[in-house]
Amino acid sequence: MMCSLKMVSPRPPTTLFGLQRQITANGDGFPTFLPKEVKDIKDPFARALAQKIVRIPVPLQMENFRGCVMSSCIKPTVQLPDKSPVVLLHCFDSSCLEWRRAYPLLEEACLETWAIDVLGWGFSDLQKLPPCDAASKRLHLFELWKTYIKRPMILVGPSLGATVAVDFTATYPEAVDKLVLINANAYSEGTGALKDLPKSIAYAGVKLLRSFPLRLLANVLAFSSPLSENIDWTNIGRLHCQMPWWEDAMVNFMISGGYNVASHIKLINHKTLVICSENDQIVSNQLSVKLLCELQNAVFREVPDSGHLPHVENPKQFVKLISDFASGKLN
């Protein structure tokens, strides 16, 4: 059902930004900052969402970096000031294209929806590379929220994105209204021994991570889909790996130690929806149950007929959960 509320298109934050999106679209409708391989993607939902990706300037002031990062995201087409905006993060080493099937349904459900690329992944302009450790990712998200969103949000994180959401909420509780944690990978202890690797070996490992066979294997584990669809979804999932800064950003994150948020979980008192998938082959459902028990104010739902990414495999059921949670129907 289409949203029947009166919607107001958001104004671009600056005139320059409004112009940038128009002049960077190429003949296929894709922004020119996307890798050329975007034209080979067949999934119509991914192609449509890729055409909506923009870059917005986000100020960053850190010890080793001062400046603006042109940060990739998908902005909402509507503003609903009386509702909390929904802000979508993504999994480890992914992009906002992960939301290709759920994003249109979220907007149809009358939810003001952002999909944001976490610093160091996605399609931002990082030719001048800032630090990409957990603290920098957190600060970048906060500065984006403070500059553009400006209201407590419903923060949605799948897999490692749930870890990013917990880390952010523990530090900036005022920026979050509610949390949605999907097949949460919140108990991992950072990047482990990888942080101690010599840089040459770390770069070799990152090159392997970008390889098509390894990515295809990950997709086979994540989705129960035909091979032809898995091949296309693999190309979608590794598109951001073609960005010229990607290897450096990945190595930077790897040797930084990554995320370790287990001690934060019991401190979170925000209303939280814990979602797990019926057939997740990557993160154990027992970890979702553990998360439910440790959070102060959480509800639990399972998405049937889906693997690690229910927002891709069963988007209608997923969006219904988000919509009901946003409106207070889930208790």
CSV table of C-alpha atoms in Angstrom, one decimal:
chain,number,residue,atom,x,y,z
A,1,MET,CA,0.0,0.0,0.0
A,2,MET,CA,1.4,3.4,-1.0
A,3,CYS,CA,1.9,6.0,1.7
A,4,SER,CA,-1.2,8.2,1.9
A,5,LEU,CA,0.3,10.9,4.1
A,6,LYS,CA,1.2,14.3,2.7
A,7,MET,CA,4.9,14.2,2.0
A,8,VAL,CA,7.4,17.0,1.7
A,9,SER,CA,10.5,16.6,-0.4
A,10,PRO,CA,13.6,17.4,1.7
A,11,ARG,CA,15.7,20.4,0.6
A,12,PRO,CA,19.3,19.6,-0.3
A,13,PRO,CA,21.6,20.8,2.5
A,14,THR,CA,23.5,23.1,0.1
A,15,THR,CA,23.0,24.4,-3.4
A,16,LEU,CA,26.3,22.9,-4.4
A,17,PHE,CA,25.1,19.4,-3.3
A,18,GLY,CA,21.8,19.8,-5.2
A,19,LEU,CA,23.8,20.6,-8.4
A,20,GLN,CA,26.3,17.8,-7.8
A,21,ARG,CA,23.8,15.0,-8.2
A,22,GLN,CA,22.5,16.4,-11.5
A,23,ILE,CA,25.9,16.9,-13.2
A,24,THR,CA,27.4,13.6,-12.0
A,25,ALA,CA,24.7,11.3,-13.5
A,26,ASN,CA,25.8,9.6,-16.7
A,27,GLY,CA,23.7,8.5,-19.6
A,28,ASP,CA,22.6,5.3,-17.9
A,29,GLY,CA,21.4,7.3,-14.9
A,30,PHE,CA,24.2,6.0,-12.6
A,31,PRO,CA,26.4,8.6,-10.7
A,32,THR,CA,29.8,8.8,-12.4
A,33,PHE,CA,31.6,8.1,-9.1
A,34,LEU,CA,30.3,4.5,-9.1
A,35,PRO,CA,32.6,1.9,-10.6
A,36,LYS,CA,32.0,1.2,-14.3
A,37,GLU,CA,31.0,-2.4,-13.4
A,38,VAL,CA,27.7,-1.1,-12.1
A,39,LYS,CA,26.4,-1.2,-15.7
A,40,ASP,CA,26.9,-5.0,-15.7
A,41,ILE,CA,24.5,-5.5,-12.8
A,42,LYS,CA,21.2,-7.2,-13.8
A,43,ASP,CA,19.1,-7.0,-10.6
A,44,PRO,CA,16.5,-4.3,-11.4
A,45,PHE,CA,16.2,-3.3,-7.7
A,46,ALA,CA,20.0,-2.8,-7.4
A,47,ARG,CA,20.1,-0.8,-10.6
A,48,ALA,CA,17.3,1.4,-9.5
A,49,LEU,CA,18.8,2.0,-6.0
A,50,ALA,CA,22.3,2.7,-7.5
A,51,GLN,CA,20.8,5.6,-9.4
A,52,LYS,CA,19.7,7.2,-6.2
A,53,ILE,CA,23.2,7.2,-4.5
A,54,VAL,CA,24.5,10.6,-3.8
A,55,ARG,CA,27.5,12.0,-1.9
A,56,ILE,CA,27.1,14.6,0.8
A,57,PRO,CA,29.8,16.5,2.6
A,58,VAL,CA,30.5,15.3,6.2
A,59,PRO,CA,33.0,17.3,8.3
A,60,LEU,CA,35.5,15.2,10.2
A,61,GLN,CA,37.9,16.6,12.8
A,62,MET,CA,40.3,13.9,14.1
A,63,GLU,CA,43.9,13.8,15.2
A,64,ASN,CA,45.2,12.6,11.9
A,65,PHE,CA,42.5,14.0,9.6
A,66,ARG,CA,40.7,17.3,9.2
A,67,GLY,CA,38.4,18.0,6.4
A,68,CYS,CA,35.2,17.0,4.7
A,69,VAL,CA,34.4,13.5,3.5
A,70,MET,CA,32.1,13.3,0.5
A,71,SER,CA,30.0,10.5,1.9
A,72,SER,CA,27.8,8.2,-0.1
A,73,CYS,CA,24.3,7.5,1.0
A,74,ILE,CA,20.7,7.3,-0.2
A,75,LYS,CA,18.6,10.2,1.1
A,76,PRO,CA,14.9,10.0,1.8
A,77,THR,CA,12.6,11.3,-0.8
A,78,VAL,CA,10.2,12.5,1.9
A,79,GLN,CA,10.5,14.2,5.3
A,80,LEU,CA,8.1,13.2,8.0
A,81,PRO,CA,9.0,15.5,11.0
A,82,ASP,CA,6.5,13.8,13.3
A,83,LYS,CA,8.2,10.4,13.0
A,84,SER,CA,11.7,9.1,13.8
A,85,PRO,CA,13.7,8.6,10.6
A,86,VAL,CA,14.9,5.1,9.8
A,87,VAL,CA,18.7,4.9,9.2
A,88,LEU,CA,20.0,1.8,7.6
A,89,LEU,CA,23.6,0.6,8.1
A,90,HIS,CA,25.0,-2.4,6.2
A,91,CYS,CA,27.0,-5.6,6.9
A,92,PHE,CA,30.8,-5.9,7.1
A,93,ASP,CA,32.5,-4.7,3.9
A,94,SER,CA,29.3,-3.9,2.1
A,95,SER,CA,27.3,-0.9,0.8
A,96,CYS,CA,23.9,0.7,0.8
A,97,LEU,CA,23.0,-1.4,-2.2
A,98,GLU,CA,22.4,-4.2,0.4
A,99,TRP,CA,19.0,-2.5,0.9
A,100,ARG,CA,17.9,-2.7,-2.8
A,101,ARG,CA,14.8,-4.7,-2.1
A,102,ALA,CA,13.7,-3.3,1.3
A,103,TYR,CA,14.3,0.4,0.7
A,104,PRO,CA,11.4,1.0,-1.7
A,105,LEU,CA,9.1,-0.9,0.6
A,106,LEU,CA,10.2,1.2,3.6
A,107,GLU,CA,9.3,4.4,1.8
A,108,GLU,CA,6.0,2.9,0.7
A,109,ALA,CA,5.3,2.2,4.4
A,110,CYS,CA,5.6,6.0,5.1
A,111,LEU,CA,9.0,5.8,6.7
A,112,GLU,CA,11.6,8.5,6.2
A,113,THR,CA,14.5,6.3,5.3
A,114,TRP,CA,18.3,6.9,4.9
A,115,ALA,CA,20.7,4.2,3.8
A,116,ILE,CA,24.3,5.2,4.8
A,117,ASP,CA,27.6,3.8,3.7
A,118,VAL,CA,29.8,3.2,6.8
A,119,LEU,CA,33.1,5.0,6.6
A,120,GLY,CA,35.7,2.9,4.7
A,121,TRP,CA,33.1,0.9,2.8
A,122,GLY,CA,30.6,1.8,0.1
A,123,PHE,CA,31.2,4.6,-2.4
A,124,SER,CA,32.4,7.6,-0.6
A,125,ASP,CA,35.3,9.7,-1.9
A,126,LEU,CA,38.2,8.6,0.2
A,127,GLN,CA,41.1,9.5,-2.0
A,128,LYS,CA,42.4,11.4,1.0
A,129,LEU,CA,41.9,8.5,3.3
A,130,PRO,CA,40.9,9.2,6.9
A,131,PRO,CA,41.4,6.6,9.6
A,132,CYS,CA,38.9,3.8,9.2
A,133,ASP,CA,39.0,2.3,12.7
A,134,ALA,CA,35.9,1.8,14.8
A,135,ALA,CA,36.2,5.2,16.5
A,136,SER,CA,36.4,7.0,13.1
A,137,LYS,CA,33.4,5.1,11.7
A,138,ARG,CA,31.5,6.1,14.8
A,139,LEU,CA,32.4,9.8,14.6
A,140,HIS,CA,31.6,9.9,10.9
A,141,LEU,CA,28.1,8.5,11.5
A,142,PHE,CA,27.6,11.0,14.3
A,143,GLU,CA,28.7,14.0,12.2
A,144,LEU,CA,26.4,12.9,9.4
A,145,TRP,CA,23.5,12.6,11.8
A,146,LYS,CA,24.3,15.9,13.4
A,147,THR,CA,24.6,17.7,10.1
A,148,TYR,CA,21.7,16.2,8.2
A,149,ILE,CA,19.3,14.1,10.3
A,150,LYS,CA,19.2,16.0,13.5
A,151,ARG,CA,16.5,13.9,15.2
A,152,PRO,CA,16.7,10.7,17.2
A,153,MET,CA,16.6,7.9,14.7
A,154,ILE,CA,15.6,4.3,14.4
A,155,LEU,CA,19.1,2.8,13.8
A,156,VAL,CA,19.1,-0.5,11.8
A,157,GLY,CA,22.1,-2.7,11.6
A,158,PRO,CA,22.5,-6.2,10.1
A,159,SER,CA,25.4,-8.6,11.1
A,160,LEU,CA,28.5,-6.4,11.8
A,161,GLY,CA,26.2,-3.4,11.1
A,162,ALA,CA,24.5,-4.4,14.4
A,163,THR,CA,27.9,-4.1,16.1
A,164,VAL,CA,28.3,-0.6,14.6
A,165,ALA,CA,24.9,0.3,15.8
A,166,VAL,CA,25.6,-0.9,19.4
A,167,ASP,CA,28.9,0.9,19.4
A,168,PHE,CA,27.3,4.1,18.2
A,169,THR,CA,24.3,4.0,20.6
A,170,ALA,CA,26.5,3.4,23.6
A,171,THR,CA,28.5,6.6,22.8
A,172,TYR,CA,25.8,8.8,21.4
A,173,PRO,CA,22.5,7.7,23.1
A,174,GLU,CA,20.8,11.0,22.4
A,175,ALA,CA,21.0,10.3,18.6
A,176,VAL,CA,19.0,7.1,18.8
A,177,ASP,CA,15.3,6.6,19.4
A,178,LYS,CA,15.1,2.8,18.8
A,179,LEU,CA,17.5,0.0,17.6
A,180,VAL,CA,17.0,-2.8,15.2
A,181,LEU,CA,19.6,-5.5,15.3
A,182,ILE,CA,19.5,-8.2,12.6
A,183,ASN,CA,21.4,-11.5,12.9
A,184,ALA,CA,23.7,-9.5,15.1
A,185,ASN,CA,27.4,-10.3,15.2
A,186,ALA,CA,27.8,-8.3,18.4
A,187,TYR,CA,30.1,-10.7,20.4
A,188,SER,CA,33.1,-11.0,18.1
A,189,GLU,CA,36.3,-9.8,19.6
A,190,GLY,CA,37.5,-7.5,16.9
A,191,THR,CA,39.8,-8.6,14.1
A,192,GLY,CA,41.8,-10.8,16.5
A,193,ALA,CA,45.3,-11.9,15.3
A,194,LEU,CA,44.8,-10.1,12.0
A,195,LYS,CA,45.7,-6.8,13.6
A,196,ASP,CA,49.2,-8.1,14.1
A,197,LEU,CA,49.9,-9.1,10.5
A,198,PRO,CA,52.7,-7.4,8.6
A,199,LYS,CA,51.1,-5.0,6.1
A,200,SER,CA,52.3,-6.9,3.1
A,201,ILE,CA,50.4,-10.0,4.3
A,202,ALA,CA,47.4,-7.9,5.3
A,203,TYR,CA,47.2,-6.5,1.7
A,204,ALA,CA,47.4,-10.0,0.3
A,205,GLY,CA,44.6,-11.1,2.5
A,206,VAL,CA,42.5,-8.1,1.4
A,207,LYS,CA,43.1,-8.9,-2.2
A,208,LEU,CA,41.8,-12.4,-1.5
A,209,LEU,CA,38.7,-10.9,0.2
A,210,ARG,CA,37.9,-9.1,-3.0
A,211,SER,CA,38.2,-12.2,-5.2
A,212,PHE,CA,35.0,-13.3,-7.0
A,213,PRO,CA,35.3,-17.0,-5.9
A,214,LEU,CA,35.4,-16.1,-2.2
A,215,ARG,CA,32.6,-13.6,-2.5
A,216,LEU,CA,30.5,-16.1,-4.4
A,217,LEU,CA,31.0,-18.7,-1.6
A,218,ALA,CA,29.9,-16.1,0.9
A,219,ASN,CA,26.7,-15.5,-1.1
A,220,VAL,CA,26.0,-19.2,-1.4
A,221,LEU,CA,26.2,-19.4,2.4
A,222,ALA,CA,24.1,-16.3,2.9
A,223,PHE,CA,21.3,-16.9,0.3
A,224,SER,CA,19.4,-20.0,-0.9
A,225,SER,CA,19.1,-18.6,-4.4
A,226,PRO,CA,19.7,-20.0,-8.0
A,227,LEU,CA,23.4,-19.8,-9.1
A,228,SER,CA,22.6,-17.2,-11.8
A,229,GLU,CA,21.1,-14.9,-9.1
A,230,ASN,CA,23.9,-15.6,-6.7
A,231,ILE,CA,26.5,-14.6,-9.4
A,232,ASP,CA,24.7,-11.2,-9.9
A,233,TRP,CA,24.3,-10.7,-6.2
A,234,THR,CA,28.0,-11.4,-5.8
A,235,ASN,CA,28.8,-8.6,-8.3
A,236,ILE,CA,26.5,-6.3,-6.4
A,237,GLY,CA,28.2,-7.2,-3.1
A,238,ARG,CA,31.7,-6.6,-4.4
A,239,LEU,CA,31.0,-3.5,-6.5
A,240,HIS,CA,32.4,-1.2,-3.8
A,241,CYS,CA,35.6,-3.2,-3.8
A,242,GLN,CA,36.5,-1.5,-7.1
A,243,MET,CA,36.8,1.9,-5.4
A,244,PRO,CA,40.5,2.9,-5.7
A,245,TRP,CA,40.9,3.4,-1.9
A,246,TRP,CA,39.2,0.2,-0.8
A,247,GLU,CA,42.3,-1.9,-0.1
A,248,ASP,CA,43.9,0.8,2.0
A,249,ALA,CA,40.7,1.3,4.0
A,250,MET,CA,40.3,-2.4,4.6
A,251,VAL,CA,43.9,-2.8,5.8
A,252,ASN,CA,43.5,0.2,8.0
A,253,PHE,CA,40.4,-1.3,9.6
A,254,MET,CA,42.0,-4.7,10.0
A,255,ILE,CA,45.1,-3.6,11.7
A,256,SER,CA,43.1,-1.2,14.0
A,257,GLY,CA,41.6,-4.2,15.8
A,258,GLY,CA,38.0,-3.7,14.6
A,259,TYR,CA,35.0,-3.7,17.0
A,260,ASN,CA,34.6,-5.2,20.5
A,261,VAL,CA,31.3,-4.1,21.9
A,262,ALA,CA,30.2,-7.0,24.1
A,263,SER,CA,30.6,-4.9,27.3
A,264,HIS,CA,28.3,-2.2,25.9
A,265,ILE,CA,25.3,-4.4,25.3
A,266,LYS,CA,24.0,-4.4,28.9
A,267,LEU,CA,24.3,-0.6,29.0
A,268,ILE,CA,21.8,-0.1,26.1
A,269,ASN,CA,18.4,0.9,27.5
A,270,HIS,CA,16.8,1.9,24.1
A,271,LYS,CA,13.8,-0.1,22.9
A,272,THR,CA,15.4,-2.7,20.6
A,273,LEU,CA,14.0,-5.1,18.1
A,274,VAL,CA,16.2,-8.2,17.8
A,275,ILE,CA,15.6,-10.0,14.5
A,276,CYS,CA,17.0,-13.4,13.5
A,277,SER,CA,16.5,-15.4,10.3
A,278,GLU,CA,15.1,-18.9,10.3
A,279,ASN,CA,17.9,-20.3,8.1
A,280,ASP,CA,21.0,-18.1,8.9
A,281,GLN,CA,24.1,-20.2,8.1
A,282,ILE,CA,26.6,-17.5,9.2
A,283,VAL,CA,25.5,-16.2,12.6
A,284,SER,CA,24.0,-18.6,15.1
A,285,ASN,CA,20.5,-17.8,16.3
A,286,GLN,CA,21.7,-18.5,19.8
A,287,LEU,CA,23.7,-15.3,19.7
A,288,SER,CA,20.4,-13.4,19.0
A,289,VAL,CA,18.8,-15.1,22.0
A,290,LYS,CA,21.8,-14.1,24.1
A,291,LEU,CA,21.5,-10.5,22.9
A,292,LEU,CA,17.8,-10.5,23.8
A,293,CYS,CA,18.6,-11.6,27.3
A,294,GLU,CA,21.3,-9.0,27.9
A,295,LEU,CA,19.5,-6.0,26.5
A,296,GLN,CA,17.4,-4.0,29.0
A,297,ASN,CA,14.4,-3.4,26.7
A,298,ALA,CA,14.2,-5.7,23.8
A,299,VAL,CA,11.7,-7.8,21.7
A,300,PHE,CA,12.5,-10.7,19.5
A,301,ARG,CA,11.2,-11.8,16.1
A,302,GLU,CA,12.2,-14.4,13.6
A,303,VAL,CA,11.9,-13.9,9.8
A,304,PRO,CA,10.9,-17.2,8.0
A,305,ASP,CA,12.3,-18.3,4.7
A,306,SER,CA,15.4,-16.3,4.8
A,307,GLY,CA,19.1,-16.6,5.5
A,308,HIS,CA,21.7,-14.1,6.8
A,309,LEU,CA,20.1,-11.1,5.0
A,310,PRO,CA,16.3,-11.2,5.5
A,311,HIS,CA,16.0,-7.7,4.1
A,312,VAL,CA,17.2,-9.1,0.7
A,313,GLU,CA,15.5,-12.5,0.8
A,314,ASN,CA,12.2,-11.7,2.5
A,315,PRO,CA,11.9,-7.9,2.3
A,316,LYS,CA,8.1,-7.7,2.7
A,317,GLN,CA,8.1,-9.6,6.1
A,318,PHE,CA,11.2,-7.6,7.2
A,319,VAL,CA,9.6,-4.2,6.3
A,320,LYS,CA,6.4,-5.2,8.1
A,321,LEU,CA,8.5,-5.8,11.3
A,322,ILE,CA,10.2,-2.5,11.0
A,323,SER,CA,7.0,-0.6,10.3
A,324,ASP,CA,5.2,-2.2,13.2
A,325,PHE,CA,8.2,-1.5,15.5
A,326,ALA,CA,8.4,2.1,14.4
A,327,SER,CA,4.7,2.6,15.1
A,328,GLY,CA,4.8,1.0,18.5
A,329,LYS,CA,2.8,-2.1,17.6
A,330,LEU,CA,5.6,-4.6,18.6
A,331,ASN,CA,5.9,-5.0,22.4
